[in-house]
Coordinates of C-alpha atoms in Angstrom, one line a residue:
Chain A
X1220 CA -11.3 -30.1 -6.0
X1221 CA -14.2 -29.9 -3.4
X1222 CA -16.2 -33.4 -3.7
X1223 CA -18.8 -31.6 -1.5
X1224 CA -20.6 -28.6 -2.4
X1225 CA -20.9 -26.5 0.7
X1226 CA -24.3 -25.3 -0.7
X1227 CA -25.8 -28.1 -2.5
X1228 CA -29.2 -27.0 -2.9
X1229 CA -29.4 -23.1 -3.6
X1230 CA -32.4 -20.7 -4.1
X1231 CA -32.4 -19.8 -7.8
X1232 CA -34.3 -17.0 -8.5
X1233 CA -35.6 -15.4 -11.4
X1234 CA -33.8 -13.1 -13.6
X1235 CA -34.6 -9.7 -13.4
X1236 CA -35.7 -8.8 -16.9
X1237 CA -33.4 -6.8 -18.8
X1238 CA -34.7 -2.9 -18.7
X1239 CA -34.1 -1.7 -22.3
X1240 CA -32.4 2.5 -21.7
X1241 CA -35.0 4.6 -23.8
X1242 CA -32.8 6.7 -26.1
X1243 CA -32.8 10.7 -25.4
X1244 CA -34.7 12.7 -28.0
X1245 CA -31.7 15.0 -28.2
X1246 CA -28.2 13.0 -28.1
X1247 CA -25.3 15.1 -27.3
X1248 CA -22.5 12.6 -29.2
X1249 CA -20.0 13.6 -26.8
X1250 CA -21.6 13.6 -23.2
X1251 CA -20.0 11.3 -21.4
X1252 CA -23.1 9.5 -19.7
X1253 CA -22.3 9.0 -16.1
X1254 CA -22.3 5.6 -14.9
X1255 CA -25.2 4.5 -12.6
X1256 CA -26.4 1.6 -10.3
X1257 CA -27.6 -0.5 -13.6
X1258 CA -24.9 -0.3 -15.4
X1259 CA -22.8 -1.4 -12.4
X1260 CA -25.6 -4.5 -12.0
X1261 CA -25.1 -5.5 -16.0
X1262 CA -21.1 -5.9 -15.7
X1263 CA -21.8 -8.3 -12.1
X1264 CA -25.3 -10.1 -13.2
X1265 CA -23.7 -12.5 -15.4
X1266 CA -21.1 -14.0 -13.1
X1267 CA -21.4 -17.0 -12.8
X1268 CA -21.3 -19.0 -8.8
X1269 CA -18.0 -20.7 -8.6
X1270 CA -19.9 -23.6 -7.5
X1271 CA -23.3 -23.8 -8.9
X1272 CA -23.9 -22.8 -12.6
X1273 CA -25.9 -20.3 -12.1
X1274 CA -25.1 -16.4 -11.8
X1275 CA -24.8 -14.3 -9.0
X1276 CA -27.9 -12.3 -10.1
X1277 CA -30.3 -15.9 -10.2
X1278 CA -29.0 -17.0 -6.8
X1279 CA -29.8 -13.6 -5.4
X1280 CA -26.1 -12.9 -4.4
X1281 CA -25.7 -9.4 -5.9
X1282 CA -29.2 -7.0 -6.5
X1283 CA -29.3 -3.9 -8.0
X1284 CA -30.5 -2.2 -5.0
X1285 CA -27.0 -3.7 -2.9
X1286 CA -24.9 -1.4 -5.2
X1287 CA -24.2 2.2 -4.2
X1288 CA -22.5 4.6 -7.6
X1289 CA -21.7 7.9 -6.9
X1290 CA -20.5 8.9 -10.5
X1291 CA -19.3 12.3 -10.0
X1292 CA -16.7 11.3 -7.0
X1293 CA -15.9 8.1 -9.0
X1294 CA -17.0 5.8 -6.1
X1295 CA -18.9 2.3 -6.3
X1296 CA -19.9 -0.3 -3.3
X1297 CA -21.0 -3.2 -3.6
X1298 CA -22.8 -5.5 -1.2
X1299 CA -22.9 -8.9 -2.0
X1300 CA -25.2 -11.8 0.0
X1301 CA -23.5 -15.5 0.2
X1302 CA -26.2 -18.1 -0.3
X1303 CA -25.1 -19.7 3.1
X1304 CA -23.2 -18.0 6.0
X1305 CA -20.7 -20.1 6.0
X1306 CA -19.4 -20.3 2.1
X1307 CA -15.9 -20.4 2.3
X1308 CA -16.3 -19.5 -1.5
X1309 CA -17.1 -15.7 -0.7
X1310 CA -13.5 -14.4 -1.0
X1311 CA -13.7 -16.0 -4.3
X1312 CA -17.4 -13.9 -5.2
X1313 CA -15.8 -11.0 -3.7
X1314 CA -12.8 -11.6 -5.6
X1315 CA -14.9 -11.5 -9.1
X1316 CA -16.4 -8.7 -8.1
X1317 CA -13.9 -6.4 -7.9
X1318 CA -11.8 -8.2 -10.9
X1319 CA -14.6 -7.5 -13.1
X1320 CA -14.9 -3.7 -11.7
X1321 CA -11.7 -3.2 -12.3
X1322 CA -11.7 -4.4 -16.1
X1323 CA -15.1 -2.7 -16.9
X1324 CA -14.6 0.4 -15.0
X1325 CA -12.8 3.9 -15.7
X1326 CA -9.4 3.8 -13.8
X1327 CA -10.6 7.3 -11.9
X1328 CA -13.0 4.6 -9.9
X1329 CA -12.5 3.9 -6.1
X1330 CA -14.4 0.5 -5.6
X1331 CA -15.1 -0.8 -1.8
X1332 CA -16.6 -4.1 -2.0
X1333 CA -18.3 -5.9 1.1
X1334 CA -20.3 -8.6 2.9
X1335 CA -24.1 -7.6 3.6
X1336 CA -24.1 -7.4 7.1
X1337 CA -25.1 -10.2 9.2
X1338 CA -24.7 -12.5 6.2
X1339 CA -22.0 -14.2 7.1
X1340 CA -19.6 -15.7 10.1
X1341 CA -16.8 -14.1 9.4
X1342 CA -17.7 -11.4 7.6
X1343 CA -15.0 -8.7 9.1
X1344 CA -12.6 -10.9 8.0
X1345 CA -13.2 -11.5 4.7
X1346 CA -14.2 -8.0 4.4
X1347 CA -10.7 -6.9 5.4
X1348 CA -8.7 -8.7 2.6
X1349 CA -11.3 -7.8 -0.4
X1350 CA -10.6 -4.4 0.5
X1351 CA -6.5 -4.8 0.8
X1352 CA -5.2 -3.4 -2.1
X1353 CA -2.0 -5.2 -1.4
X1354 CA -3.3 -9.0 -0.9
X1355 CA -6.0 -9.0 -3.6
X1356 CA -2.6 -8.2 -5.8
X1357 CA -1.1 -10.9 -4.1
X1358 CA -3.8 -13.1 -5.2
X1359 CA -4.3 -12.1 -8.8
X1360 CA -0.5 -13.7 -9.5
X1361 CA -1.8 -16.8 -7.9
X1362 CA -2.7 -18.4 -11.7
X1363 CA -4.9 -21.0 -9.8
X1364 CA -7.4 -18.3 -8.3
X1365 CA -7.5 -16.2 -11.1
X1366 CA -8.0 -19.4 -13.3
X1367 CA -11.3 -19.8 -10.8
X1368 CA -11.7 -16.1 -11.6
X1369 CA -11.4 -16.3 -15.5
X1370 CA -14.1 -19.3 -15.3
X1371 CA -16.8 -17.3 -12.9
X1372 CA -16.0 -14.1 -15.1
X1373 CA -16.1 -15.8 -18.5
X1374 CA -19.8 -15.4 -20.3
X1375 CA -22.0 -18.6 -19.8
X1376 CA -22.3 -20.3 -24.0
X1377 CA -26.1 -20.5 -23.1
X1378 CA -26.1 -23.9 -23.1
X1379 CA -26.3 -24.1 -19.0
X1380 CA -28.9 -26.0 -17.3
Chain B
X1256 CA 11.2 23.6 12.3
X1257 CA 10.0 27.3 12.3
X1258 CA 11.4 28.9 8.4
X1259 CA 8.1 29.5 7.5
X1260 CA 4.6 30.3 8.7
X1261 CA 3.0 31.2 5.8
X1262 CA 1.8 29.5 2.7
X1263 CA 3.5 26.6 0.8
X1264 CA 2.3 25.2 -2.8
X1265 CA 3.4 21.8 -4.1
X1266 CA 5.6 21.9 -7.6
X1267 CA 5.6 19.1 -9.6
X1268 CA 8.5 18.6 -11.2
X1269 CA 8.5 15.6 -13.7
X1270 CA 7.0 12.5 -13.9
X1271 CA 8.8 9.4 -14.3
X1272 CA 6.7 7.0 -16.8
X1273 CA 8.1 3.2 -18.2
X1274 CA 6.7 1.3 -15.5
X1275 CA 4.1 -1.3 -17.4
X1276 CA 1.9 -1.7 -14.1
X1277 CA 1.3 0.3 -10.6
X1278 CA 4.6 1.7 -8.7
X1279 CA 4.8 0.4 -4.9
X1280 CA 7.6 2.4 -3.9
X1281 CA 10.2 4.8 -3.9
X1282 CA 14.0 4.9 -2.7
X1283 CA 16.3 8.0 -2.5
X1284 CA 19.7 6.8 -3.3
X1285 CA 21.6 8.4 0.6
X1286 CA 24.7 9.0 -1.5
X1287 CA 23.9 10.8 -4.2
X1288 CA 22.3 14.4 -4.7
X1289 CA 25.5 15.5 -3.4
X1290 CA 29.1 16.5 -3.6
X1291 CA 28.3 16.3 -7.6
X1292 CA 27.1 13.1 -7.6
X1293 CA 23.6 13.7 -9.6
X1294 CA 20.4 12.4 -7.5
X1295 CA 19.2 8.7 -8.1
X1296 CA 16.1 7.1 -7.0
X1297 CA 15.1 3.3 -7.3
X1298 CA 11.3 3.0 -8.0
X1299 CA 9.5 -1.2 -8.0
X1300 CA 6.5 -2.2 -9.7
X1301 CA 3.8 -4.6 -10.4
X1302 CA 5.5 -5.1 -13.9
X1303 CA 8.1 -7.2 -11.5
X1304 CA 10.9 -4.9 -12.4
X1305 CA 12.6 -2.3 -10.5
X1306 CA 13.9 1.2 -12.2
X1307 CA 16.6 3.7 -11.5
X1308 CA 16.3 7.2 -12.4
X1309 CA 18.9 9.6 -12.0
X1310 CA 19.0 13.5 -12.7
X1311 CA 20.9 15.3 -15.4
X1312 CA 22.8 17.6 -13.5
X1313 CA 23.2 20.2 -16.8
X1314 CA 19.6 20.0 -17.4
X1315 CA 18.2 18.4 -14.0
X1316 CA 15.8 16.7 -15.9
X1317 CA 15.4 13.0 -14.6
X1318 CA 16.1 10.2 -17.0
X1319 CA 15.9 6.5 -16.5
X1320 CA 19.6 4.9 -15.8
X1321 CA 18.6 1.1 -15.4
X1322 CA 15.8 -1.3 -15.5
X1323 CA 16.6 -4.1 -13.3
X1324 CA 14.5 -7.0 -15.0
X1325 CA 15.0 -11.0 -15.2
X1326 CA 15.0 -11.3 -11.4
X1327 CA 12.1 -10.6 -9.7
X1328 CA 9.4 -13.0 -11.0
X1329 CA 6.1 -11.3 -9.2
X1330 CA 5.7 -7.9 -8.2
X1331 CA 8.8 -5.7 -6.6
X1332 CA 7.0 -4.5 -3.4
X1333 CA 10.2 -2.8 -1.4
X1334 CA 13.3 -1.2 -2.1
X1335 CA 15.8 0.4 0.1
X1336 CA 19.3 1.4 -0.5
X1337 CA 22.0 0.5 1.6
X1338 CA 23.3 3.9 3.8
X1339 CA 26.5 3.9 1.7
X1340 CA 24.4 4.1 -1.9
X1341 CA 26.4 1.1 -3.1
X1342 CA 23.4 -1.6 -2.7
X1343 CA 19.6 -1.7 -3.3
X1344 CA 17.3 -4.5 -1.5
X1345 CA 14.3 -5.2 -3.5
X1346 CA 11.6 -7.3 -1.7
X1347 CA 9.1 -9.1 -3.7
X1348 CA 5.9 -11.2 -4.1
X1349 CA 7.9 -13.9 -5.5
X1350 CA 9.0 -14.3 -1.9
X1351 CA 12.5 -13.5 -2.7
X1352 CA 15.2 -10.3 -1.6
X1353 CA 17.5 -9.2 -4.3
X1354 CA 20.5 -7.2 -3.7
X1355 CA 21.7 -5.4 -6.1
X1356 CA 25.3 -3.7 -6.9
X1357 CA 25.8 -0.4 -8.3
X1358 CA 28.6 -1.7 -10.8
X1359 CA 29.9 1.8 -12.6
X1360 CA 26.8 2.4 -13.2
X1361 CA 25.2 -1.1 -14.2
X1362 CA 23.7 -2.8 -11.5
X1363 CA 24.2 -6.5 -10.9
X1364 CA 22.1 -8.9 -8.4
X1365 CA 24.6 -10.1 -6.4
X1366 CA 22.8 -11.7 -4.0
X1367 CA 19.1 -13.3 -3.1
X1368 CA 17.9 -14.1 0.3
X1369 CA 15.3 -16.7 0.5
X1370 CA 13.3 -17.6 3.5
X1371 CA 10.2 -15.8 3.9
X1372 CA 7.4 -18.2 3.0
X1373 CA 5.5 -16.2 0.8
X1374 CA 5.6 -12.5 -0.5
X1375 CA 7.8 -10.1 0.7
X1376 CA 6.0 -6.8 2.1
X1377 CA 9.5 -4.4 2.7
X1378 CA 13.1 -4.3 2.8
X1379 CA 14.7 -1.8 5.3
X1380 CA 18.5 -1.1 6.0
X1381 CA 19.8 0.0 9.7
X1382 CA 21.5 3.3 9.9
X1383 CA 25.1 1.7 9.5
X1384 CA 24.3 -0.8 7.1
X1385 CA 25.1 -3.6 9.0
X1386 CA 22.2 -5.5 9.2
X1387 CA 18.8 -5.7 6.7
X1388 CA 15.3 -6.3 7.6
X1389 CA 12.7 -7.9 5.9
X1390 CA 8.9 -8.8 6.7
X1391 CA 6.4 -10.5 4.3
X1392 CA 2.8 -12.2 4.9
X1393 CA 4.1 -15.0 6.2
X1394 CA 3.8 -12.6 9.2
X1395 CA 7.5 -13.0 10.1
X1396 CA 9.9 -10.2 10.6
X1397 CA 13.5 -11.5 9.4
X1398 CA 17.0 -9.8 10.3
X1399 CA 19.8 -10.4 8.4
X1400 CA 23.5 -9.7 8.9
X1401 CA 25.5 -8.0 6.2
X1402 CA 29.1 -9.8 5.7
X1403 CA 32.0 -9.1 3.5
X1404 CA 31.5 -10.1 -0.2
X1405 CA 27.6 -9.3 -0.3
X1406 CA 27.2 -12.1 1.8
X1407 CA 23.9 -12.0 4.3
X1408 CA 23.5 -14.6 6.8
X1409 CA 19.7 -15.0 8.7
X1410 CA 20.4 -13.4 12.4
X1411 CA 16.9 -14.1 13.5
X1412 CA 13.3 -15.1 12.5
X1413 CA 11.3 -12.7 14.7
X1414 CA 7.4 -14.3 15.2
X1415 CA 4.8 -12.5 17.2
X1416 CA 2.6 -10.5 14.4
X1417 CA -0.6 -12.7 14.4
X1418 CA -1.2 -11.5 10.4
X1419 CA 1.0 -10.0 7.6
X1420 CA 3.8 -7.3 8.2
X1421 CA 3.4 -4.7 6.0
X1422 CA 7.0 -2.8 6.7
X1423 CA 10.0 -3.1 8.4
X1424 CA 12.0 0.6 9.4
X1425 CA 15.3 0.6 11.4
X1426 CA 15.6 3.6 14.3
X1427 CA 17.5 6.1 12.6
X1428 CA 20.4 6.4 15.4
X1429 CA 19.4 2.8 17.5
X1430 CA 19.4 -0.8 16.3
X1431 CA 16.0 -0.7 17.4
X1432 CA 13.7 -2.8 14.6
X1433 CA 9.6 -1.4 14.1
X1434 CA 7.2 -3.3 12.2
X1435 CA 4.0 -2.6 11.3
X1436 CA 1.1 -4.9 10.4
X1437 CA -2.6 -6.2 9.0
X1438 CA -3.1 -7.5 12.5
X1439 CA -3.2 -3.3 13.8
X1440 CA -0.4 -3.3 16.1
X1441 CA 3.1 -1.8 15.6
X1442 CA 5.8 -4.4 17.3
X1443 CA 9.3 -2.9 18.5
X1444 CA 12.1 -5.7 18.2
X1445 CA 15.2 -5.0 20.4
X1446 CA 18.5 -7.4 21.0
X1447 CA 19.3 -8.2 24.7
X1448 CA 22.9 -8.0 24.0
X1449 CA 23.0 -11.6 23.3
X1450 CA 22.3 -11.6 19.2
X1451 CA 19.1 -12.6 20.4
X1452 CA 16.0 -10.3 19.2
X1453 CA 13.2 -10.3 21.1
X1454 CA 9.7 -8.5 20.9
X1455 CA 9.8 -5.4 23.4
X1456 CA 6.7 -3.6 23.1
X1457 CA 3.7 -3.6 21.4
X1458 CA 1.3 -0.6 20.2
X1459 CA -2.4 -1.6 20.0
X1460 CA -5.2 -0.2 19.9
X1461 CA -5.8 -0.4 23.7
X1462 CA -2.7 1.9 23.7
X1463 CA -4.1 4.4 21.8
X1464 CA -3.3 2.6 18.3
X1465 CA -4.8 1.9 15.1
X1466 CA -7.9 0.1 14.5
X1467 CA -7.1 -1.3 11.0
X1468 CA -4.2 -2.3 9.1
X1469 CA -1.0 -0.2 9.7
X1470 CA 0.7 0.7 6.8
X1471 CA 3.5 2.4 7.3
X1472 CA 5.7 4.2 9.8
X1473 CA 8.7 6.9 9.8
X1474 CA 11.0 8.9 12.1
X1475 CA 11.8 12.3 12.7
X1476 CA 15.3 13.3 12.1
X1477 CA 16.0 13.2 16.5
X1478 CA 14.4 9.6 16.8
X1479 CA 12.4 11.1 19.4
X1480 CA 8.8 10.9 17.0
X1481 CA 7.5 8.4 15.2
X1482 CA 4.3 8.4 12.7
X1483 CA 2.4 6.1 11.8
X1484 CA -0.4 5.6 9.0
X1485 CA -3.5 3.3 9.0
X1486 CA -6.5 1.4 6.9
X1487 CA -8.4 3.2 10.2
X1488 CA -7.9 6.7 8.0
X1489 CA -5.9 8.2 10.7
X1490 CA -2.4 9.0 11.0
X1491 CA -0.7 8.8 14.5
X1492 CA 2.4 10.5 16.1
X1493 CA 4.3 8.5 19.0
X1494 CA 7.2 10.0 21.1
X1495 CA 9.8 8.5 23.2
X1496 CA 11.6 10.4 26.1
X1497 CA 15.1 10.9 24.4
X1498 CA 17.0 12.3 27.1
X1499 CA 16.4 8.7 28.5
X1500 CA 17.1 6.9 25.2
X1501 CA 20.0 8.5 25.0
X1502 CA 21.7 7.7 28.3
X1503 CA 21.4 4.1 27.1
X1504 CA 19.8 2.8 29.8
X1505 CA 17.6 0.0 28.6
X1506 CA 14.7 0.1 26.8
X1507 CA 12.5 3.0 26.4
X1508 CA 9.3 2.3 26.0
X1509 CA 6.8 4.4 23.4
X1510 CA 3.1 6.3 23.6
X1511 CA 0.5 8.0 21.6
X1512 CA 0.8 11.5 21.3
X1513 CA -1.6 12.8 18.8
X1514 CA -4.1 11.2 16.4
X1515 CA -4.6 13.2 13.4
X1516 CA -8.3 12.2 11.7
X1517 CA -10.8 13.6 9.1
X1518 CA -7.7 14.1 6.7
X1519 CA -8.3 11.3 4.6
X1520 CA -11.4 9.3 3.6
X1521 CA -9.7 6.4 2.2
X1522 CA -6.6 4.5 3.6
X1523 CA -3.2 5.9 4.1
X1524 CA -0.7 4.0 2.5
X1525 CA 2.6 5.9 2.8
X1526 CA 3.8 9.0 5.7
X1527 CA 7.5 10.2 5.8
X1528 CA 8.5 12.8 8.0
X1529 CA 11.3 15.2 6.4
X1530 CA 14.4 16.5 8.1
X1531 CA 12.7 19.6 8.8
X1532 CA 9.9 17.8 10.6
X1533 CA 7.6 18.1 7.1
X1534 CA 5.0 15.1 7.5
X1535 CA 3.9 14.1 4.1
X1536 CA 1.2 11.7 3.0
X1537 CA 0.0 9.1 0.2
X1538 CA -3.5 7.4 0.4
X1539 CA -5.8 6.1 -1.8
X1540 CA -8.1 9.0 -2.7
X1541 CA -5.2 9.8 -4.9
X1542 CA -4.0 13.0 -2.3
X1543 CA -0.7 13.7 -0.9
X1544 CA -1.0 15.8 2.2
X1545 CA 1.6 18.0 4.5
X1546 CA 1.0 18.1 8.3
X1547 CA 3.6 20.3 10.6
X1548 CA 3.8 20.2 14.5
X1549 CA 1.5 23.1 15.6
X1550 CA 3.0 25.5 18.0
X1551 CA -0.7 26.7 18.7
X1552 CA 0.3 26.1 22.9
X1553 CA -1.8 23.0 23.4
X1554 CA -1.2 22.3 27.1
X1555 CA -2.5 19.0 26.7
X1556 CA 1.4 18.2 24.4
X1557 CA 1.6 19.0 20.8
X1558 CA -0.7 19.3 17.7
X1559 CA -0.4 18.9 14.4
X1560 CA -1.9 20.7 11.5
X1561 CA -2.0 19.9 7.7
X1562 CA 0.2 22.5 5.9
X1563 CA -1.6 21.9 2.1
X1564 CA -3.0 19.3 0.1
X1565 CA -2.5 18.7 -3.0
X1566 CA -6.0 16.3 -4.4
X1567 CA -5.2 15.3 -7.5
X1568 CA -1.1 14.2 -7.5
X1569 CA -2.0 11.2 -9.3
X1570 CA -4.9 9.8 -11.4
X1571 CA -4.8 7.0 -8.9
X1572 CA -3.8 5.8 -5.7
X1573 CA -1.0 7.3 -4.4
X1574 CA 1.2 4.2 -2.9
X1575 CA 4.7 6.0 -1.1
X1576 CA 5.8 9.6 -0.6
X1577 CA 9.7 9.9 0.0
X1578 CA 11.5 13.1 0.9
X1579 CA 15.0 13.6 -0.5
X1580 CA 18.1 13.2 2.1
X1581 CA 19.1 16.5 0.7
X1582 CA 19.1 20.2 1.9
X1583 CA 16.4 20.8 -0.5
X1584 CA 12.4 19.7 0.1
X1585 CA 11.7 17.7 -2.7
X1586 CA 9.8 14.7 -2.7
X1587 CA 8.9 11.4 -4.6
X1588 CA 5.7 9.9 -5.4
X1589 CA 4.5 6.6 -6.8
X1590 CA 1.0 5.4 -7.5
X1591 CA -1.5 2.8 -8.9
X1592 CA -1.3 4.7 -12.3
X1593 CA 2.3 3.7 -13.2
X1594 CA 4.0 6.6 -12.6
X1595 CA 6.7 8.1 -10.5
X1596 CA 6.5 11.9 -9.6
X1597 CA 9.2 14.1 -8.2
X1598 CA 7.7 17.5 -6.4
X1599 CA 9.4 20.2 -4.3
X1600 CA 7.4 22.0 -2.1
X1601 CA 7.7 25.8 -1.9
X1602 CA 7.1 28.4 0.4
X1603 CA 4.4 31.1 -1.2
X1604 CA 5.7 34.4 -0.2

């Protein structure tokens, strides 16, 4: 385990608040509403950092505005921010990311997931395996990362602070 | 390849379900499809097993024949059977070959080569079925040498990719080896004579190679043509002069020819040229597409053009296209969504 916290002082920020979806004066019961940048933002919000409890959403790592949803051709990105440009742990974010796509989207869904630009030193890099089809299998039958996974992913018992 | 200039549509003709997680690949068994022996293909999965189907000759429907479990213990990534039909090599994540015998009709591991470090990417056999390649992430290409009794001893450890190999493919006429990897390049492995294998040229991007990850590569029927598909959403064609190759002079060395782009919009996972010179592809926007050299008279050396399209083979990424050894043009598919398809490709009239 890492005795030293490559971030040990983060930025928290606030939570956005929660926007509550009006309901439609006419509901069709079987229109299939398509998905859209916020409902994309409520299945990542929540993770939590694998270092810091705190989510991804309260350290600024993920905003709504960094995802892009284009429902009708099935495609999502996402741009994530590390907290420092250096975190090792951001294979690990971007790893969460796309594990939690993957079990909250439709299967039809084509999902790039990336580094803001400038964010990080070697962002090219890390960009390259998150978006390898082939190693990010590779790594999900590691049971040591996707333990990490499973911990970041699980929902916080609201006791955190 | 000149039978037909006009119109061609894609049949599907089954699809293969009982795979339990996405299908890497596909094999054509060399030896079978003919002479009344009814066709067989191998197909490996994320569910760690490996299947074979073969086709009812009476009814041609496909059925599956074996499910080759309790081996592999991580995903099968590769299989390949041996020129003669009698063995399948299945490369996995577990970081283990298996080789399998077609026992009258049950298949048996007889063998399992361990070496690579960590998963194994693809398993390729050369022409005679001598020798048996196999590359992994550990960004080592390994050759090994097929004895009697389904023995297979390590020839050589060949080191030079500077990041994962993603396949190994044998020249169809030349014990020439071609890898192809994460780190872009495409390395060409050649034996001085000596049993000693040495790097003999590399394709990068400063010689008009890919700019991403290369994923896979195949030959035309001649040897003469080789295509290559990328992460970079291009697919390339490289020649070699043949009349040179042929006179066994030493090596030959290989160059870009044509850069097809604009095809796809996600990466390429899979190209195999047919017998006919029929380039088919797999990517990830869930497509498989048909590209034939144009005879359009470019002076500035050939063009290719994309024959038809089909968008929607699978309801997910389509991982490996395979043509069938056979006279005929079908072809197999397999993709993220679990399935195996078999097509033939028809010429509208």
């Amino acid at each position: 385990m890492v005795s030293e916290l490559i971030n040990a002082n983060p930025v928290v920020y606030e939570k956005k608040e929660r926007r509550v979806r009006s309901t439609p004066s006419c509901v069709d019961e079987y229109a299939v509403e398509p998905i859209d940048q916020l409902e994309i933002f409520d299945h990542l919000r929540d993770i939590k950092d694998p270092e810091h409890p705190y989510s991804l959403e309260e350290l600024k790592v993920i905003t709504e505005d960094a995802i892009e949803v284009d429902d009708s051709n099935s495609y999502v990105r996402v741009t994530f921010t590390p907290t420092v440009e250096h975190c090792s742990m951001a294979t690990i974010i971007g790893l969460c990311l796309r594990v939690k796509l993957m079990r909250s989207l439709p299967s039809r869904y084509k999902v790039d997931i990336r580094i803001a630009p400038g964010s990080h030193a070697t962002e090219a890099a890390v960009n390259k395996q998150l978006n390898d089809k082939e190693r990010v299998a590779a790594a999900l039958e590691n049971p040591n990362l996707v333990d990490m996974v499973d911990e970041c992913l699980a929902p916080s018992n609201g006791l955190a602070g | 390849m000149e039978s037909h200039d006009g119109a061609w549509s894609l049949k599907e003709v089954q699809k293969l379900e009982g795979h339990t997680d996405r299908v890497w690949s596909v094999a054509w068994n060399p030896a079978a499809g003919v002479a009344g022996v009814p066709a067989m293909l191998a197909s490996c999965s994320g569910d760690k097993t490996v299947r074979v189907w073969e086709q009812n000759p009476s009814s041609s429907s496909w059925f599956c024949k074996a499910v080759l479990d309790e081996t592999h213990t991580r995903t099968v990534r590769s299989c390949a059977w041996s020129p003669s039909g009698k063995l399948l090599a299945t490369g996995s994540f577990d970081a283990t070959t298996a080789i399998w015998e077609n026992v009258g009709g049950d298949f048996e591991c007889v063998s399992t080569l361990e070496g690579h470090e960590n998963e194994v990417k693809s398993v390729c056999w050369n022409a005679s079925g001598s020798l048996l390649a196999t590359c992994g992430r550990d960004r080592s290409v390994w050759i090994w040498e097929v004895l009697p009794g389904n023995e297979f001893e390590c020839a050589s450890v060949l080191q030079g990719h500077t990041q994962d190999v993603k396949m190994v493919q044998w020249h169809p006429t030349m014990d020439i080896l071609f890898s192809c990897s994460y780190d872009n390049t495409i390395k060409i492995w050649a034996e001085d004579g000596d049993d000693d294998w040495h790097c003999v040229q590399t394709l990068s991007e400063a010689n008009g190679g890919h700019t991403s990850t290369v994923w896979a590569l195949s030959f035309n029927t001649a040897g003469d043509k080789m295509v290559t598909c990328s992460d970079d959403l291009t697919i390339k064609v490289w020649e070699t002069d043949s009349a040179k190759m042929m006179s066994g002079d030493g090596y030959v060395p290989w160059s870009h020819v044509c850069t097809l782009s604009g095809y796809h919009d996600r990466t390429i996972f899979s190209v195999h040229w047919s017998r006919e010179g029929i380039i088919a592809s797999g990517a990830a926007d869930d497509a498989i597409r048909f590209f034939v050299e144009s005879k359009d008279g470019s002076v500035d050396g050939p063009s290719y053009k994309m024959i038809l399209r089909n968008e929607k083979a699978h309801d997910m990424d389509v991982n490996s296209v395979r043509w069938s050894h056979g006279e005929n043009r079908f072809l197999a598919s397999a993709s993220d969504d679990g399935t195996v398809k078999i097509w033939e490709l028809v010429p509208v009239i």
